[in-house]
mmCIF file of N, CA and C in Angstrom:
data_model
loop_
_atom_site.group_PDB
_atom_site.id
_atom_site.type_symbol
_atom_site.label_atom_id
_atom_site.label_comp_id
_atom_site.label_asym_id
_atom_site.label_seq_id
_atom_site.Cartn_x
_atom_site.Cartn_y
_atom_site.Cartn_z
ATOM 1 N N MET A 11 129.442 44.094 101.206
ATOM 2 C CA MET A 11 130.404 43.566 102.135
ATOM 3 C C MET A 11 130.543 42.069 101.871
ATOM 4 N N SER A 12 131.741 41.584 101.929
ATOM 5 C CA SER A 12 131.960 40.168 101.638
ATOM 6 C C SER A 12 131.563 39.307 102.833
ATOM 7 N N GLY A 13 131.395 38.039 102.566
ATOM 8 C CA GLY A 13 130.991 37.092 103.594
ATOM 9 C C GLY A 13 132.019 36.972 104.701
ATOM 10 N N LYS A 14 133.311 37.089 104.344
ATOM 11 C CA LYS A 14 134.368 36.986 105.358
ATOM 12 C C LYS A 14 134.299 38.166 106.321
ATOM 13 N N LYS A 15 134.033 39.360 105.808
ATOM 14 C CA LYS A 15 133.956 40.540 106.668
ATOM 15 C C LYS A 15 132.761 40.453 107.617
ATOM 16 N N ILE A 16 131.650 39.970 107.102
ATOM 17 C CA ILE A 16 130.458 39.817 107.947
ATOM 18 C C ILE A 16 130.722 38.794 109.048
ATOM 19 N N LEU A 17 131.328 37.658 108.674
ATOM 20 C CA LEU A 17 131.656 36.624 109.649
ATOM 21 C C LEU A 17 132.626 37.169 110.703
ATOM 22 N N LEU A 18 133.624 37.926 110.281
ATOM 23 C CA LEU A 18 134.583 38.519 111.203
ATOM 24 C C LEU A 18 133.898 39.494 112.157
ATOM 25 N N MET A 19 132.978 40.309 111.666
ATOM 26 C CA MET A 19 132.246 41.257 112.508
ATOM 27 C C MET A 19 131.365 40.522 113.513
ATOM 28 N N VAL A 20 130.716 39.456 113.080
ATOM 29 C CA VAL A 20 129.865 38.671 113.971
ATOM 30 C C VAL A 20 130.714 38.018 115.060
ATOM 31 N N LEU A 21 131.855 37.441 114.677
ATOM 32 C CA LEU A 21 132.736 36.801 115.649
ATOM 33 C C LEU A 21 133.290 37.825 116.640
ATOM 34 N N LEU A 22 133.692 38.988 116.142
ATOM 35 C CA LEU A 22 134.196 40.040 117.015
ATOM 36 C C LEU A 22 133.114 40.511 117.986
ATOM 37 N N SER A 23 131.901 40.678 117.487
ATOM 38 C CA SER A 23 130.781 41.072 118.353
ATOM 39 C C SER A 23 130.512 40.013 119.411
ATOM 40 N N LEU A 24 130.579 38.757 119.027
ATOM 41 C CA LEU A 24 130.362 37.654 119.959
ATOM 42 C C LEU A 24 131.448 37.626 121.036
ATOM 43 N N VAL A 25 132.705 37.823 120.656
ATOM 44 C CA VAL A 25 133.809 37.854 121.610
ATOM 45 C C VAL A 25 133.621 39.015 122.591
ATOM 46 N N LEU A 26 133.250 40.191 122.083
ATOM 47 C CA LEU A 26 133.016 41.342 122.954
ATOM 48 C C LEU A 26 131.865 41.085 123.922
ATOM 49 N N LEU A 27 130.795 40.490 123.430
ATOM 50 C CA LEU A 27 129.644 40.183 124.278
ATOM 51 C C LEU A 27 130.022 39.177 125.363
ATOM 52 N N LEU A 28 130.744 38.135 125.008
ATOM 53 C CA LEU A 28 131.166 37.134 125.994
ATOM 54 C C LEU A 28 132.118 37.742 127.020
ATOM 55 N N SER A 29 132.993 38.620 126.571
ATOM 56 C CA SER A 29 133.903 39.306 127.502
ATOM 57 C C SER A 29 133.115 40.155 128.485
ATOM 58 N N TRP A 30 132.140 40.873 127.990
ATOM 59 C CA TRP A 30 131.318 41.720 128.847
ATOM 60 C C TRP A 30 130.546 40.877 129.863
ATOM 61 N N VAL A 31 129.924 39.787 129.409
ATOM 62 C CA VAL A 31 129.150 38.916 130.297
ATOM 63 C C VAL A 31 130.049 38.304 131.364
ATOM 64 N N SER A 32 131.231 37.838 130.987
ATOM 65 C CA SER A 32 132.128 37.239 131.980
ATOM 66 C C SER A 32 132.600 38.297 132.975
ATOM 67 N N GLY A 33 132.818 39.520 132.528
ATOM 68 C CA GLY A 33 133.199 40.604 133.436
ATOM 69 C C GLY A 33 132.097 40.923 134.428
ATOM 70 N N VAL A 34 130.867 40.958 133.959
ATOM 71 C CA VAL A 34 129.725 41.226 134.836
ATOM 72 C C VAL A 34 129.581 40.107 135.872
ATOM 73 N N LEU A 35 129.726 38.863 135.441
ATOM 74 C CA LEU A 35 129.606 37.736 136.372
ATOM 75 C C LEU A 35 130.736 37.743 137.402
ATOM 76 N N TRP A 36 131.956 38.052 136.969
ATOM 77 C CA TRP A 36 133.079 38.115 137.898
ATOM 78 C C TRP A 36 132.843 39.231 138.910
ATOM 79 N N HIS A 37 132.402 40.363 138.426
ATOM 80 C CA HIS A 37 132.146 41.508 139.311
ATOM 81 C C HIS A 37 131.064 41.180 140.329
ATOM 82 N N ARG A 38 130.011 40.529 139.884
ATOM 83 C CA ARG A 38 128.911 40.160 140.775
ATOM 84 C C ARG A 38 129.376 39.224 141.884
ATOM 85 N N ASP A 39 130.346 38.361 141.579
ATOM 86 C CA ASP A 39 130.850 37.417 142.570
ATOM 87 C C ASP A 39 131.818 38.049 143.572
ATOM 88 N N HIS A 40 132.409 39.181 143.238
ATOM 89 C CA HIS A 40 133.443 39.767 144.077
ATOM 90 C C HIS A 40 133.084 41.107 144.722
ATOM 91 N N TYR A 41 132.059 41.773 144.225
ATOM 92 C CA TYR A 41 131.717 43.102 144.721
ATOM 93 C C TYR A 41 130.225 43.230 144.997
ATOM 94 N N VAL A 42 129.889 44.167 145.887
ATOM 95 C CA VAL A 42 128.511 44.608 146.061
ATOM 96 C C VAL A 42 128.483 46.090 145.715
ATOM 97 N N VAL A 43 127.349 46.548 145.249
ATOM 98 C CA VAL A 43 127.195 47.956 144.906
ATOM 99 C C VAL A 43 126.137 48.541 145.833
ATOM 100 N N VAL A 44 126.506 49.616 146.520
ATOM 101 C CA VAL A 44 125.585 50.320 147.410
ATOM 102 C C VAL A 44 125.608 51.786 147.020
ATOM 103 N N ASP A 45 124.472 52.272 146.563
ATOM 104 C CA ASP A 45 124.343 53.676 146.153
ATOM 105 C C ASP A 45 125.448 54.100 145.191
ATOM 106 N N GLY A 46 125.752 53.235 144.241
ATOM 107 C CA GLY A 46 126.737 53.558 143.212
ATOM 108 C C GLY A 46 128.181 53.373 143.635
ATOM 109 N N GLN A 47 128.435 52.918 144.852
ATOM 110 C CA GLN A 47 129.800 52.667 145.321
ATOM 111 C C GLN A 47 130.043 51.163 145.385
ATOM 112 N N PHE A 48 131.244 50.756 144.995
ATOM 113 C CA PHE A 48 131.611 49.351 144.960
ATOM 114 C C PHE A 48 132.396 48.970 146.208
ATOM 115 N N TYR A 49 132.033 47.811 146.801
ATOM 116 C CA TYR A 49 132.713 47.293 147.976
ATOM 117 C C TYR A 49 133.013 45.811 147.755
ATOM 118 N N LEU A 50 134.198 45.382 148.167
ATOM 119 C CA LEU A 50 134.550 43.969 148.080
ATOM 120 C C LEU A 50 133.616 43.153 148.969
ATOM 121 N N LYS A 51 133.200 41.989 148.466
ATOM 122 C CA LYS A 51 132.290 41.135 149.241
ATOM 123 C C LYS A 51 132.998 40.411 150.376
ATOM 124 N N ASN A 52 134.163 39.869 150.111
ATOM 125 C CA ASN A 52 134.828 38.983 151.075
ATOM 126 C C ASN A 52 135.841 39.733 151.923
ATOM 127 N N VAL A 53 135.452 40.858 152.466
ATOM 128 C CA VAL A 53 136.338 41.638 153.304
ATOM 129 C C VAL A 53 135.858 41.521 154.751
ATOM 130 N N ARG A 54 136.797 41.447 155.681
ATOM 131 C CA ARG A 54 136.428 41.292 157.086
ATOM 132 C C ARG A 54 136.154 42.635 157.753
ATOM 133 N N GLN A 55 136.795 43.696 157.239
ATOM 134 C CA GLN A 55 136.626 45.005 157.847
ATOM 135 C C GLN A 55 136.690 46.086 156.775
ATOM 136 N N LEU A 56 135.766 47.036 156.859
ATOM 137 C CA LEU A 56 135.767 48.208 155.986
ATOM 138 C C LEU A 56 135.967 49.436 156.851
ATOM 139 N N ASP A 57 136.921 50.272 156.492
ATOM 140 C CA ASP A 57 137.137 51.510 157.229
ATOM 141 C C ASP A 57 136.600 52.663 156.385
ATOM 142 N N LEU A 58 135.416 53.135 156.738
ATOM 143 C CA LEU A 58 134.753 54.208 155.998
ATOM 144 C C LEU A 58 134.737 55.504 156.795
ATOM 145 N N ARG A 59 135.641 55.641 157.766
ATOM 146 C CA ARG A 59 135.637 56.821 158.628
ATOM 147 C C ARG A 59 136.026 58.098 157.882
ATOM 148 N N GLU A 60 136.677 57.968 156.755
ATOM 149 C CA GLU A 60 137.047 59.151 155.972
ATOM 150 C C GLU A 60 135.930 59.565 155.016
ATOM 151 N N GLN A 61 134.879 58.764 154.940
ATOM 152 C CA GLN A 61 133.757 59.050 154.048
ATOM 153 C C GLN A 61 132.542 59.471 154.864
ATOM 154 N N GLU A 62 131.690 60.228 154.244
ATOM 155 C CA GLU A 62 130.438 60.612 154.882
ATOM 156 C C GLU A 62 129.344 59.717 154.319
ATOM 157 N N ILE A 63 128.842 58.808 155.142
ATOM 158 C CA ILE A 63 127.788 57.913 154.679
ATOM 159 C C ILE A 63 126.563 58.079 155.570
ATOM 160 N N SER A 64 125.418 57.844 154.977
ATOM 161 C CA SER A 64 124.153 58.002 155.704
ATOM 162 C C SER A 64 123.812 56.715 156.457
ATOM 163 N N LEU A 65 122.838 56.831 157.353
ATOM 164 C CA LEU A 65 122.351 55.652 158.070
ATOM 165 C C LEU A 65 121.794 54.630 157.081
ATOM 166 N N ARG A 66 121.095 55.113 156.065
ATOM 167 C CA ARG A 66 120.508 54.241 155.038
ATOM 168 C C ARG A 66 121.597 53.484 154.276
ATOM 169 N N HIS A 67 122.663 54.191 153.918
ATOM 170 C CA HIS A 67 123.785 53.574 153.211
ATOM 171 C C HIS A 67 124.427 52.493 154.087
ATOM 172 N N TYR A 68 124.629 52.815 155.354
ATOM 173 C CA TYR A 68 125.202 51.852 156.291
ATOM 174 C C TYR A 68 124.319 50.605 156.411
ATOM 175 N N GLU A 69 123.021 50.808 156.527
ATOM 176 C CA GLU A 69 122.093 49.672 156.656
ATOM 177 C C GLU A 69 122.145 48.767 155.421
ATOM 178 N N LYS A 70 122.171 49.360 154.251
ATOM 179 C CA LYS A 70 122.268 48.561 153.019
ATOM 180 C C LYS A 70 123.563 47.749 153.007
ATOM 181 N N LEU A 71 124.640 48.400 153.391
ATOM 182 C CA LEU A 71 125.939 47.736 153.400
ATOM 183 C C LEU A 71 125.952 46.586 154.399
ATOM 184 N N ARG A 72 125.363 46.782 155.575
ATOM 185 C CA ARG A 72 125.285 45.707 156.587
ATOM 186 C C ARG A 72 124.497 44.509 156.068
ATOM 187 N N ARG A 73 123.413 44.781 155.338
ATOM 188 C CA ARG A 73 122.619 43.676 154.785
ATOM 189 C C ARG A 73 123.387 42.923 153.707
ATOM 190 N N ARG A 74 124.157 43.622 152.914
ATOM 191 C CA ARG A 74 124.851 42.979 151.789
ATOM 192 C C ARG A 74 126.163 42.325 152.174
ATOM 193 N N ILE A 75 126.808 42.798 153.255
ATOM 194 C CA ILE A 75 128.049 42.184 153.747
ATOM 195 C C ILE A 75 127.904 42.001 155.264
ATOM 196 N N PRO A 76 127.066 41.075 155.695
ATOM 197 C CA PRO A 76 126.741 40.962 157.123
ATOM 198 C C PRO A 76 127.918 40.546 158.014
ATOM 199 N N GLU A 77 128.892 39.818 157.486
ATOM 200 C CA GLU A 77 130.009 39.357 158.311
ATOM 201 C C GLU A 77 131.101 40.404 158.465
ATOM 202 N N CYS A 78 130.976 41.519 157.800
ATOM 203 C CA CYS A 78 132.014 42.544 157.768
ATOM 204 C C CYS A 78 131.852 43.537 158.922
ATOM 205 N N GLU A 79 132.970 43.883 159.570
ATOM 206 C CA GLU A 79 132.957 44.945 160.575
ATOM 207 C C GLU A 79 133.135 46.265 159.833
ATOM 208 N N ILE A 80 132.201 47.170 160.015
ATOM 209 C CA ILE A 80 132.238 48.447 159.309
ATOM 210 C C ILE A 80 132.600 49.547 160.307
ATOM 211 N N LEU A 81 133.729 50.182 160.060
ATOM 212 C CA LEU A 81 134.147 51.326 160.869
ATOM 213 C C LEU A 81 133.676 52.572 160.130
ATOM 214 N N TRP A 82 132.908 53.410 160.824
ATOM 215 C CA TRP A 82 132.329 54.572 160.158
ATOM 216 C C TRP A 82 132.010 55.650 161.170
ATOM 217 N N ASN A 83 131.662 56.812 160.678
ATOM 218 C CA ASN A 83 131.245 57.915 161.527
ATOM 219 C C ASN A 83 129.730 58.030 161.460
ATOM 220 N N VAL A 84 129.096 57.890 162.606
ATOM 221 C CA VAL A 84 127.639 57.885 162.712
ATOM 222 C C VAL A 84 127.126 59.329 162.676
ATOM 223 N N PRO A 85 126.204 59.636 161.754
ATOM 224 C CA PRO A 85 125.626 60.981 161.750
ATOM 225 C C PRO A 85 124.887 61.246 163.062
ATOM 226 N N PHE A 86 125.251 62.357 163.708
ATOM 227 C CA PHE A 86 124.631 62.714 164.978
ATOM 228 C C PHE A 86 124.503 64.226 165.029
ATOM 229 N N ARG A 87 123.266 64.676 165.055
ATOM 230 C CA ARG A 87 122.969 66.109 165.034
ATOM 231 C C ARG A 87 123.603 66.760 163.808
ATOM 232 N N ASP A 88 124.415 67.769 164.003
ATOM 233 C CA ASP A 88 125.022 68.463 162.865
ATOM 234 C C ASP A 88 126.403 67.925 162.509
ATOM 235 N N GLY A 89 126.820 66.850 163.138
ATOM 236 C CA GLY A 89 128.150 66.302 162.883
ATOM 237 C C GLY A 89 128.114 64.790 162.840
ATOM 238 N N THR A 90 129.191 64.188 163.296
ATOM 239 C CA THR A 90 129.279 62.730 163.334
ATOM 240 C C THR A 90 129.997 62.298 164.607
ATOM 241 N N LEU A 91 129.781 61.049 164.972
ATOM 242 C CA LEU A 91 130.489 60.418 166.086
ATOM 243 C C LEU A 91 131.134 59.148 165.560
ATOM 244 N N SER A 92 132.347 58.879 165.972
ATOM 245 C CA SER A 92 133.008 57.646 165.570
ATOM 246 C C SER A 92 132.227 56.449 166.112
ATOM 247 N N CYS A 93 132.160 55.394 165.332
ATOM 248 C CA CYS A 93 131.392 54.217 165.751
ATOM 249 C C CYS A 93 131.952 53.566 167.007
ATOM 250 N N ASP A 94 133.197 53.879 167.371
ATOM 251 C CA ASP A 94 133.775 53.303 168.578
ATOM 252 C C ASP A 94 133.687 54.235 169.791
ATOM 253 N N THR A 95 132.819 55.252 169.697
ATOM 254 C CA THR A 95 132.603 56.172 170.813
ATOM 255 C C THR A 95 132.066 55.406 172.019
ATOM 256 N N GLU A 96 132.659 55.653 173.169
ATOM 257 C CA GLU A 96 132.247 54.968 174.394
ATOM 258 C C GLU A 96 131.482 55.874 175.354
ATOM 259 N N GLU A 97 131.656 57.196 175.203
ATOM 260 C CA GLU A 97 131.025 58.125 176.136
ATOM 261 C C GLU A 97 130.672 59.421 175.415
ATOM 262 N N ILE A 98 129.468 59.941 175.706
ATOM 263 C CA ILE A 98 129.071 61.243 175.163
ATOM 264 C C ILE A 98 128.361 62.043 176.257
ATOM 265 N N THR A 99 128.314 63.337 176.046
ATOM 266 C CA THR A 99 127.589 64.242 176.937
ATOM 267 C C THR A 99 126.528 64.949 176.112
ATOM 268 N N VAL A 100 125.285 64.940 176.603
ATOM 269 C CA VAL A 100 124.191 65.614 175.910
ATOM 270 C C VAL A 100 123.463 66.537 176.879
ATOM 271 N N SER A 101 123.013 67.670 176.353
ATOM 272 C CA SER A 101 122.188 68.571 177.172
ATOM 273 C C SER A 101 120.748 68.567 176.668
ATOM 274 N N THR A 102 120.550 68.058 175.458
ATOM 275 C CA THR A 102 119.213 67.834 174.909
ATOM 276 C C THR A 102 119.215 66.461 174.253
ATOM 277 N N LEU A 103 118.044 65.889 174.100
ATOM 278 C CA LEU A 103 117.955 64.561 173.525
ATOM 279 C C LEU A 103 116.654 64.451 172.743
ATOM 280 N N THR A 104 116.764 64.170 171.471
ATOM 281 C CA THR A 104 115.588 64.012 170.621
ATOM 282 C C THR A 104 115.405 62.546 170.252
ATOM 283 N N GLU A 105 114.274 62.253 169.641
ATOM 284 C CA GLU A 105 114.001 60.891 169.157
ATOM 285 C C GLU A 105 115.056 60.475 168.127
ATOM 286 N N ALA A 106 115.428 61.407 167.248
ATOM 287 C CA ALA A 106 116.453 61.121 166.227
ATOM 288 C C ALA A 106 117.805 60.829 166.886
ATOM 289 N N ASP A 107 118.109 61.534 167.968
ATOM 290 C CA ASP A 107 119.360 61.288 168.696
ATOM 291 C C ASP A 107 119.379 59.868 169.246
ATOM 292 N N ILE A 108 118.268 59.448 169.809
ATOM 293 C CA ILE A 108 118.179 58.103 170.391
ATOM 294 C C ILE A 108 118.403 57.052 169.313
ATOM 295 N N GLN A 109 117.799 57.250 168.150
ATOM 296 C CA GLN A 109 117.986 56.303 167.043
ATOM 297 C C GLN A 109 119.433 56.272 166.584
ATOM 298 N N ALA A 110 120.070 57.442 166.503
ATOM 299 C CA ALA A 110 121.474 57.491 166.094
ATOM 300 C C ALA A 110 122.370 56.793 167.116
ATOM 301 N N LEU A 111 122.058 56.940 168.388
ATOM 302 C CA LEU A 111 122.875 56.313 169.430
ATOM 303 C C LEU A 111 122.818 54.788 169.364
ATOM 304 N N ASP A 112 121.776 54.240 168.761
ATOM 305 C CA ASP A 112 121.687 52.790 168.584
ATOM 306 C C ASP A 112 122.844 52.252 167.750
ATOM 307 N N TYR A 113 123.415 53.085 166.901
ATOM 308 C CA TYR A 113 124.513 52.658 166.028
ATOM 309 C C TYR A 113 125.868 52.693 166.737
ATOM 310 N N LEU A 114 125.918 53.265 167.915
ATOM 311 C CA LEU A 114 127.167 53.298 168.684
ATOM 312 C C LEU A 114 127.208 52.071 169.585
ATOM 313 N N GLU A 115 127.684 50.971 169.044
ATOM 314 C CA GLU A 115 127.640 49.693 169.745
ATOM 315 C C GLU A 115 128.529 49.650 170.976
ATOM 316 N N ARG A 116 129.558 50.483 171.021
ATOM 317 C CA ARG A 116 130.481 50.477 172.164
ATOM 318 C C ARG A 116 130.151 51.564 173.189
ATOM 319 N N LEU A 117 129.071 52.265 172.978
ATOM 320 C CA LEU A 117 128.686 53.339 173.892
ATOM 321 C C LEU A 117 128.356 52.766 175.266
ATOM 322 N N GLU A 118 129.034 53.276 176.278
ATOM 323 C CA GLU A 118 128.823 52.811 177.644
ATOM 324 C C GLU A 118 128.201 53.876 178.536
ATOM 325 N N THR A 119 128.523 55.149 178.280
ATOM 326 C CA THR A 119 128.087 56.219 179.172
ATOM 327 C C THR A 119 127.484 57.368 178.388
ATOM 328 N N VAL A 120 126.304 57.791 178.811
ATOM 329 C CA VAL A 120 125.676 59.002 178.288
ATOM 330 C C VAL A 120 125.515 59.943 179.477
ATOM 331 N N ASP A 121 126.319 60.991 179.488
ATOM 332 C CA ASP A 121 126.243 61.992 180.553
ATOM 333 C C ASP A 121 125.156 62.980 180.166
ATOM 334 N N ALA A 122 124.036 62.938 180.878
ATOM 335 C CA ALA A 122 122.883 63.781 180.562
ATOM 336 C C ALA A 122 122.444 64.576 181.784
ATOM 337 N N LYS A 123 123.394 64.972 182.618
ATOM 338 C CA LYS A 123 123.021 65.657 183.863
ATOM 339 C C LYS A 123 122.352 67.005 183.624
ATOM 340 N N ASP A 124 122.621 67.661 182.501
ATOM 341 C CA ASP A 124 121.991 68.956 182.201
ATOM 342 C C ASP A 124 120.778 68.814 181.276
ATOM 343 N N CYS A 125 120.409 67.599 180.951
ATOM 344 C CA CYS A 125 119.305 67.360 180.010
ATOM 345 C C CYS A 125 117.974 67.313 180.759
ATOM 346 N N THR A 126 116.996 68.014 180.206
ATOM 347 C CA THR A 126 115.660 68.015 180.817
ATOM 348 C C THR A 126 114.621 67.345 179.915
ATOM 349 N N ASP A 127 115.064 66.657 178.909
ATOM 350 C CA ASP A 127 114.157 65.913 178.017
ATOM 351 C C ASP A 127 113.880 64.550 178.649
ATOM 352 N N TYR A 128 113.136 64.563 179.744
ATOM 353 C CA TYR A 128 112.961 63.366 180.567
ATOM 354 C C TYR A 128 112.303 62.206 179.829
ATOM 355 N N GLU A 129 111.329 62.523 179.009
ATOM 356 C CA GLU A 129 110.651 61.454 178.260
ATOM 357 C C GLU A 129 111.651 60.713 177.368
ATOM 358 N N ASN A 130 112.494 61.469 176.671
ATOM 359 C CA ASN A 130 113.480 60.839 175.786
ATOM 360 C C ASN A 130 114.591 60.158 176.580
ATOM 361 N N LEU A 131 114.923 60.690 177.740
ATOM 362 C CA LEU A 131 115.900 60.018 178.602
ATOM 363 C C LEU A 131 115.387 58.652 179.040
ATOM 364 N N LEU A 132 114.090 58.593 179.353
ATOM 365 C CA LEU A 132 113.493 57.300 179.731
ATOM 366 C C LEU A 132 113.500 56.331 178.553
ATOM 367 N N LYS A 133 113.210 56.842 177.370
ATOM 368 C CA LYS A 133 113.260 55.985 176.175
ATOM 369 C C LYS A 133 114.668 55.448 175.951
ATOM 370 N N LEU A 134 115.647 56.319 176.107
ATOM 371 C CA LEU A 134 117.040 55.881 175.942
ATOM 372 C C LEU A 134 117.391 54.825 176.980
ATOM 373 N N ARG A 135 116.964 55.028 178.189
ATOM 374 C CA ARG A 135 117.263 54.054 179.245
ATOM 375 C C ARG A 135 116.599 52.708 178.967
ATOM 376 N N GLN A 136 115.378 52.731 178.404
ATOM 377 C CA GLN A 136 114.701 51.489 178.053
ATOM 378 C C GLN A 136 115.437 50.763 176.932
ATOM 379 N N ARG A 137 115.928 51.520 175.967
ATOM 380 C CA ARG A 137 116.644 50.904 174.832
ATOM 381 C C ARG A 137 118.020 50.434 175.212
ATOM 382 N N ARG A 138 118.642 51.142 176.168
ATOM 383 C CA ARG A 138 120.014 50.830 176.567
ATOM 384 C C ARG A 138 120.087 50.779 178.097
ATOM 385 N N PRO A 139 119.561 49.732 178.707
ATOM 386 C CA PRO A 139 119.500 49.664 180.165
ATOM 387 C C PRO A 139 120.888 49.642 180.828
ATOM 388 N N ASP A 140 121.898 49.258 180.121
ATOM 389 C CA ASP A 140 123.249 49.211 180.714
ATOM 390 C C ASP A 140 123.795 50.594 180.911
#
């Protein structure tokens, strides 16, 4: 191989490497990656209600974009509750339910008149005295 071809290959490799590095740096400045999904860093609100995300995924996202309002469906029992839920009715209450209810920041009323899980009702009342 001639010297010109080697020089051209080295220069081309260098250009490709610099392009890749600049792309990685640009991406790092504009996006966060959570469980393989990309999210813009400088966004004020994310609407993830059409996606199924776990509590762990939500927590990671909150840590990485703390100023962002995240709209999502909170896993609760066998389904989900919208994060803007204000009132729910329960006939049973588990420790996991109480933890999930912590994510419903707008929750005002828990109708538990048929619930006999008194210990967990007391725990819920201690966590959410309002």
